[in-house]
Amino acid sequence: MKRFLTPAFLFLSAFAASLFFQHYSLACKEFFGLFLFTPDYFTEVFSGPLPVSNLIGSFLTQFYYYSALGAAITAAIATGVFLLVNDAFRVSGSSVPGTVAGCFSWMAMAFSEGISTGVAALLLSAVLCLLSHLFRFKWKAERWWSVVVSLILISGCFCLTAVSKGIRKAENWSKIEYATINHDWQKILETATPYKCISDRKMIPFALLALNGYGQLSDNIKEYFIESTSDLDMAEDNSREALVFNSILYEMLGVPNEALHCTFQAGCTLEHGISNGLLRQLVKFNLMAGNASMAAKYGTILIKNPVNSRIGRQVLKMTESMVERSFDGIPSSEAATVTHDPYFNLIMIGASGNESDFLYDRIRAYQIINPEINNNYIRYERKD
């Protein structure tokens, strides 16, 4: 009973904490991670530090596409570290060293964007366990006090995951990013409330985008503490979050060429220049632009990823019957040049013939924030 109590409790605690307190963080680890069965990818990984742990970590991270499976992998790594270190230190008759090592690997994964640290701890634990078996020490039975201490340590890590400000902030931002990518406007508004936006003003553009998605931006914009028109956009921000925001904004405006541009820029902030999720976005935006050959190209790359291979094959099957065409809204040759003036960009997008309620609502919001803004370029009537 004592032998199985601690590892079972560790696994269940790490699984529950990961699934319920880091649900969207797990999803974003997969979205912004990359694993491909290609020689170039393996060469790139092995040219960097800790290649084995990074390769195994990247392989496992792709399964975080399914949050429950991702939580199970996190829990299994932490429990594996515990079992290996505990086996190595059984000569002491205490499970505390194994618990400390297991909790360390769990927290390392919880506070980072990847799981390579946890994998490295697992590999080191395996080496330690192997070395311990080279020496024939007399093992002692585990003492009850060590079980109690171990359970207290695990409970402490669970509580830390639940209440840590760093984890909560990372989870909220992961939720906003993931909801933005999936057009889940309700989840954005649940997280980026007017009150929370006071302490973190970077949430404001996402909240306003969600209102824009519902067609309620101009009607409800005054609920947020807006200082200037710059709160509507992230034009001067080159962070990953801003570039993801802009890619979805231009998708909603019906300008896939600029959505593709922002997606490529977002890839430049990542280790490998691209990710599993960004590859899916490139497929979507190229299909939106009617560029079947490019969509098929990225679909072929997705096939090299075990979890996304089914999506890649579906893309290839879909593009086989597609005829290459120019985008119906704004062909590349006629697309308005995107500048650093977001309001001017909206006006030019509308003038190019790509009018929509989404565009009208956004222009009206700019005019509400700054009544003196030039609104003589183009006028709209809201569509029924």
XYZ file of C-alpha atoms in Angstrom:
384
model
C 0.000 0.000 0.000
C 2.741 2.463 0.984
C 4.638 1.663 -2.190
C 1.840 2.772 -4.537
C 0.231 5.559 -2.507
C 2.767 8.313 -3.195
C 3.242 7.779 -6.972
C -0.529 7.440 -7.494
C -1.155 10.646 -5.556
C 1.580 12.456 -7.499
C 0.181 11.351 -10.859
C -3.403 12.317 -10.017
C -2.346 15.672 -8.531
C -0.174 16.625 -11.518
C -2.859 15.454 -13.955
C -5.674 17.388 -12.250
C -3.592 20.560 -11.793
C -2.422 20.519 -15.430
C -5.873 19.836 -16.843
C -7.892 22.261 -14.730
C -5.422 25.069 -13.985
C -3.311 24.985 -17.169
C -5.770 23.765 -19.798
C -5.027 26.522 -22.323
C -1.321 26.598 -21.500
C -1.158 22.959 -22.612
C -2.968 23.807 -25.858
C -0.588 26.701 -26.600
C 2.444 24.495 -25.948
C 1.281 22.316 -28.826
C 0.235 25.245 -31.027
C 3.604 26.991 -30.757
C 5.680 23.810 -30.636
C 7.038 21.876 -33.599
C 7.897 18.289 -34.400
C 8.506 16.928 -37.897
C 9.820 13.603 -39.177
C 12.246 15.275 -41.592
C 16.064 15.203 -41.830
C 16.240 19.013 -41.710
C 14.279 19.157 -38.472
C 16.437 16.505 -36.788
C 19.599 18.259 -37.986
C 18.393 21.561 -36.560
C 17.489 20.025 -33.197
C 20.800 18.182 -32.849
C 22.735 21.342 -33.677
C 21.386 22.968 -30.516
C 21.831 22.319 -26.775
C 20.325 19.260 -25.037
C 19.220 17.699 -28.349
C 17.907 14.402 -26.939
C 15.659 15.957 -24.286
C 14.487 18.659 -26.721
C 13.674 16.087 -29.393
C 11.743 13.846 -26.994
C 10.029 16.889 -25.492
C 8.970 18.185 -28.916
C 7.697 14.738 -29.893
C 5.568 14.509 -26.746
C 4.367 18.123 -26.972
C 2.538 17.452 -30.238
C 0.114 15.267 -28.253
C -0.867 18.289 -26.154
C -3.258 18.952 -29.042
C -5.549 16.873 -26.820
C -5.482 18.617 -23.436
C -6.322 15.523 -21.369
C -3.529 13.582 -23.065
C -1.157 16.503 -22.496
C -2.023 16.574 -18.799
C -1.459 12.807 -18.618
C 1.978 13.160 -20.263
C 2.982 15.887 -17.798
C 1.847 13.715 -14.883
C 3.586 10.635 -16.287
C 6.920 12.463 -16.629
C 6.743 13.749 -13.043
C 5.742 10.307 -11.749
C 8.469 8.640 -13.792
C 11.083 10.922 -12.239
C 9.729 10.043 -8.799
C 9.835 6.280 -9.417
C 13.378 6.333 -10.819
C 14.860 8.543 -8.107
C 12.922 6.695 -5.424
C 14.336 3.412 -6.710
C 17.843 4.872 -6.618
C 17.417 6.049 -3.008
C 15.590 3.045 -1.595
C 18.672 2.372 0.470
C 17.572 5.294 2.653
C 14.103 3.870 3.242
C 12.552 7.251 2.364
C 10.531 8.402 -0.648
C 11.230 12.081 0.058
C 14.183 12.395 -2.405
C 12.031 10.903 -5.166
C 9.129 13.196 -4.264
C 11.342 16.273 -4.342
C 12.698 15.296 -7.767
C 9.222 14.497 -9.135
C 7.759 17.760 -7.843
C 10.721 19.707 -9.239
C 10.179 18.283 -12.737
C 6.437 18.970 -12.455
C 6.978 22.608 -11.448
C 9.666 23.054 -14.126
C 7.129 22.055 -16.780
C 4.350 24.128 -15.207
C 6.401 27.335 -15.206
C 7.909 26.970 -18.694
C 6.561 27.003 -22.248
C 7.929 23.527 -22.999
C 8.505 20.205 -21.303
C 12.141 19.599 -22.247
C 13.238 20.388 -18.654
C 10.976 17.637 -17.350
C 12.259 15.222 -19.994
C 15.867 16.086 -19.092
C 15.070 15.380 -15.427
C 13.564 12.034 -16.451
C 16.671 11.071 -18.417
C 18.988 12.075 -15.567
C 16.841 10.103 -13.127
C 17.146 7.042 -15.360
C 20.944 7.377 -15.353
C 20.949 7.773 -11.558
C 18.759 4.692 -11.150
C 21.013 2.664 -13.434
C 24.118 3.692 -11.499
C 22.480 2.774 -8.207
C 21.871 -0.753 -9.475
C 25.561 -1.183 -10.200
C 26.122 -1.157 -6.451
C 24.337 -3.795 -4.397
C 23.057 -1.945 -1.390
C 20.576 -3.415 0.992
C 17.236 -1.698 0.394
C 15.089 -0.664 3.313
C 11.316 -0.648 3.551
C 9.716 2.748 3.214
C 8.793 4.441 6.480
C 5.340 5.936 7.067
C 6.714 9.339 8.036
C 8.319 9.658 4.600
C 4.961 8.902 2.952
C 3.302 11.650 4.988
C 6.036 14.159 4.100
C 5.795 13.188 0.432
C 2.022 13.688 0.375
C 2.441 17.116 1.993
C 5.036 18.137 -0.620
C 2.801 17.004 -3.494
C -0.196 18.828 -2.006
C 1.922 21.963 -1.734
C 2.841 21.776 -5.427
C -0.820 21.313 -6.339
C -1.773 24.402 -4.341
C 1.116 26.355 -5.871
C -0.147 25.529 -9.360
C -3.626 26.678 -8.357
C -2.678 29.996 -6.741
C 0.595 31.042 -8.416
C 0.244 34.487 -10.007
C 2.759 33.560 -12.685
C 0.847 30.449 -13.721
C -2.500 32.272 -13.557
C -1.220 35.103 -15.748
C 0.295 32.686 -18.270
C -2.935 30.659 -18.324
C -5.080 33.757 -18.875
C -2.916 34.882 -21.771
C -2.889 31.382 -23.250
C -6.681 31.362 -23.007
C -6.896 34.732 -24.777
C -4.466 33.683 -27.526
C -6.111 30.316 -28.114
C -9.612 31.789 -28.059
C -8.557 34.497 -30.529
C -7.144 31.930 -32.944
C -10.387 29.931 -32.741
C -12.707 32.983 -32.853
C -14.100 32.075 -29.437
C -15.131 35.630 -28.585
C -17.031 34.645 -25.440
C -13.950 33.161 -23.769
C -11.974 36.321 -24.551
C -14.622 38.520 -22.955
C -14.781 36.222 -19.917
C -11.048 36.696 -19.387
C -10.371 40.243 -20.614
C -13.059 41.957 -18.561
C -13.064 45.777 -18.226
C -11.781 45.407 -14.656
C -8.871 43.089 -15.594
C -7.937 45.341 -18.495
C -7.178 48.131 -16.022
C -4.213 46.165 -14.614
C -3.169 44.668 -17.958
C -3.971 47.083 -20.768
C -2.481 44.715 -23.342
C -5.723 42.735 -23.057
C -7.816 45.635 -24.354
C -7.264 45.067 -28.126
C -8.275 41.415 -27.714
C -11.433 42.338 -25.800
C -12.358 44.925 -28.436
C -11.675 42.391 -31.208
C -14.109 40.012 -29.495
C -16.760 42.752 -29.327
C -16.013 43.453 -32.988
C -16.544 39.775 -33.762
C -19.995 39.999 -32.166
C -20.747 43.224 -34.068
C -20.995 45.138 -30.779
C -17.738 47.106 -30.756
C -19.083 50.590 -31.433
C -22.010 50.012 -29.065
C -19.985 48.743 -26.065
C -16.531 50.281 -26.477
C -17.138 52.789 -23.673
C -17.294 49.923 -21.141
C -13.509 49.782 -21.374
C -11.124 52.486 -20.202
C -9.923 53.613 -23.616
C -7.160 56.221 -23.695
C -6.636 56.541 -27.443
C -7.215 54.793 -30.766
C -4.011 52.804 -30.157
C -6.010 50.675 -27.679
C -7.910 49.262 -30.659
C -4.894 47.770 -32.377
C -1.376 46.431 -31.859
C 0.250 47.975 -34.918
C 3.518 48.961 -33.217
C 3.906 45.745 -31.202
C 6.068 42.942 -32.619
C 5.467 40.394 -29.859
C 4.073 36.964 -30.668
C 0.722 37.845 -29.088
C 0.424 41.006 -31.197
C 1.297 39.232 -34.434
C -1.255 36.484 -33.723
C -3.800 39.226 -32.967
C -3.080 41.005 -36.259
C -3.301 37.785 -38.278
C -6.808 37.129 -36.921
C -7.803 40.786 -37.329
C -6.930 40.731 -41.022
C -8.595 37.358 -41.422
C -11.808 38.886 -40.061
C -11.360 41.907 -42.357
C -11.111 39.526 -45.323
C -7.455 40.262 -46.166
C -5.752 36.836 -46.169
C -2.531 38.171 -47.727
C -1.842 40.319 -44.665
C -2.997 37.508 -42.355
C -0.337 35.311 -43.972
C 2.253 38.059 -43.557
C 1.509 38.386 -39.823
C 1.626 34.597 -39.405
C 5.085 34.452 -40.966
C 6.184 37.242 -38.636
C 4.802 35.344 -35.633
C 6.885 32.355 -36.724
C 10.015 34.511 -36.561
C 9.540 34.793 -32.779
C 9.747 30.997 -32.379
C 12.783 28.737 -32.112
C 12.262 26.938 -35.433
C 10.596 29.798 -37.318
C 7.283 27.929 -37.550
C 5.078 25.721 -35.381
C 2.401 23.049 -35.602
C -0.371 25.586 -35.080
C 1.057 28.224 -37.422
C 1.289 25.603 -40.167
C -2.441 24.981 -39.723
C -3.030 28.739 -39.899
C -0.994 29.031 -43.111
C -3.127 26.305 -44.661
C -6.325 28.097 -43.639
C -5.256 31.532 -44.890
C -3.970 30.155 -48.209
C -7.265 28.337 -48.751
C -9.045 31.588 -47.916
C -6.918 33.365 -50.531
C -7.647 30.646 -53.092
C -3.972 29.643 -53.265
C -4.362 25.882 -53.584
C -0.717 25.124 -54.396
C 0.601 26.873 -51.275
C -2.083 25.271 -49.095
C -1.031 21.870 -50.475
C 2.615 22.704 -49.724
C 1.893 23.341 -46.050
C -0.430 20.338 -45.967
C 2.495 18.200 -47.133
C 4.584 19.539 -44.246
C 1.790 18.779 -41.767
C 1.830 15.148 -42.902
C 5.330 14.923 -41.402
C 3.805 15.496 -37.967
C 2.084 12.359 -36.571
C -0.758 14.199 -34.813
C -1.433 16.589 -37.726
C -0.903 14.073 -40.534
C -4.652 13.482 -40.879
C -5.222 17.221 -41.371
C -2.408 17.325 -43.918
C -3.932 14.484 -45.948
C -7.335 16.180 -45.870
C -5.754 19.375 -47.198
C -4.070 17.521 -50.067
C -7.323 15.786 -50.958
C -9.193 19.096 -50.841
C -6.687 20.981 -53.001
C -6.586 18.291 -55.689
C -9.921 19.476 -57.063
C -9.328 23.186 -56.435
C -8.596 25.525 -59.294
C -6.002 28.186 -58.551
C -7.790 31.509 -58.321
C -7.374 35.034 -57.060
C -9.116 35.966 -53.837
C -12.645 37.248 -54.530
C -12.448 40.131 -52.066
C -9.043 41.698 -52.671
C -6.728 40.021 -55.213
C -3.034 40.300 -54.350
C -2.398 42.574 -57.307
C -5.083 45.012 -56.135
C -4.735 44.701 -52.365
C -4.322 47.913 -50.409
C -0.862 48.483 -48.989
C -0.932 47.929 -45.232
C 0.709 50.818 -43.386
C 1.400 51.652 -39.744
C -1.803 53.708 -39.671
C -4.542 51.218 -38.711
C -7.426 53.586 -39.438
C -6.056 54.398 -42.898
C -5.702 50.653 -43.528
C -9.397 50.137 -42.748
C -10.366 52.931 -45.112
C -8.225 51.488 -47.910
C -9.587 47.965 -47.343
C -13.123 49.317 -47.687
C -12.184 51.397 -50.717
C -10.810 48.236 -52.352
C -14.336 46.818 -52.314
C -14.087 44.531 -49.303
C -16.837 46.086 -47.196
C -18.364 44.252 -44.255
C -20.207 44.852 -40.991
C -16.984 43.936 -39.174
C -15.137 46.719 -41.019
C -17.959 49.234 -40.506
C -18.113 48.506 -36.777
C -14.354 48.974 -36.415
C -14.249 52.261 -38.321
C -17.135 53.571 -36.229
C -15.190 52.669 -33.055
C -12.234 54.763 -34.209
C -14.559 57.673 -34.848
C -16.118 57.328 -31.368
C -12.714 57.371 -29.670
C -11.466 60.289 -31.768
C -14.344 62.350 -33.238
C -11.828 64.500 -35.132
C -10.471 61.579 -37.125
C -10.878 61.958 -40.881
C -14.015 60.027 -41.828
C -14.549 61.455 -45.296
C -12.769 58.698 -47.233
C -15.664 56.282 -47.303
C -19.133 55.902 -45.833
C -21.061 52.716 -45.160
C -24.533 51.569 -44.417
C -24.831 48.725 -41.928
C -25.906 45.526 -43.669
C -28.910 43.575 -42.421
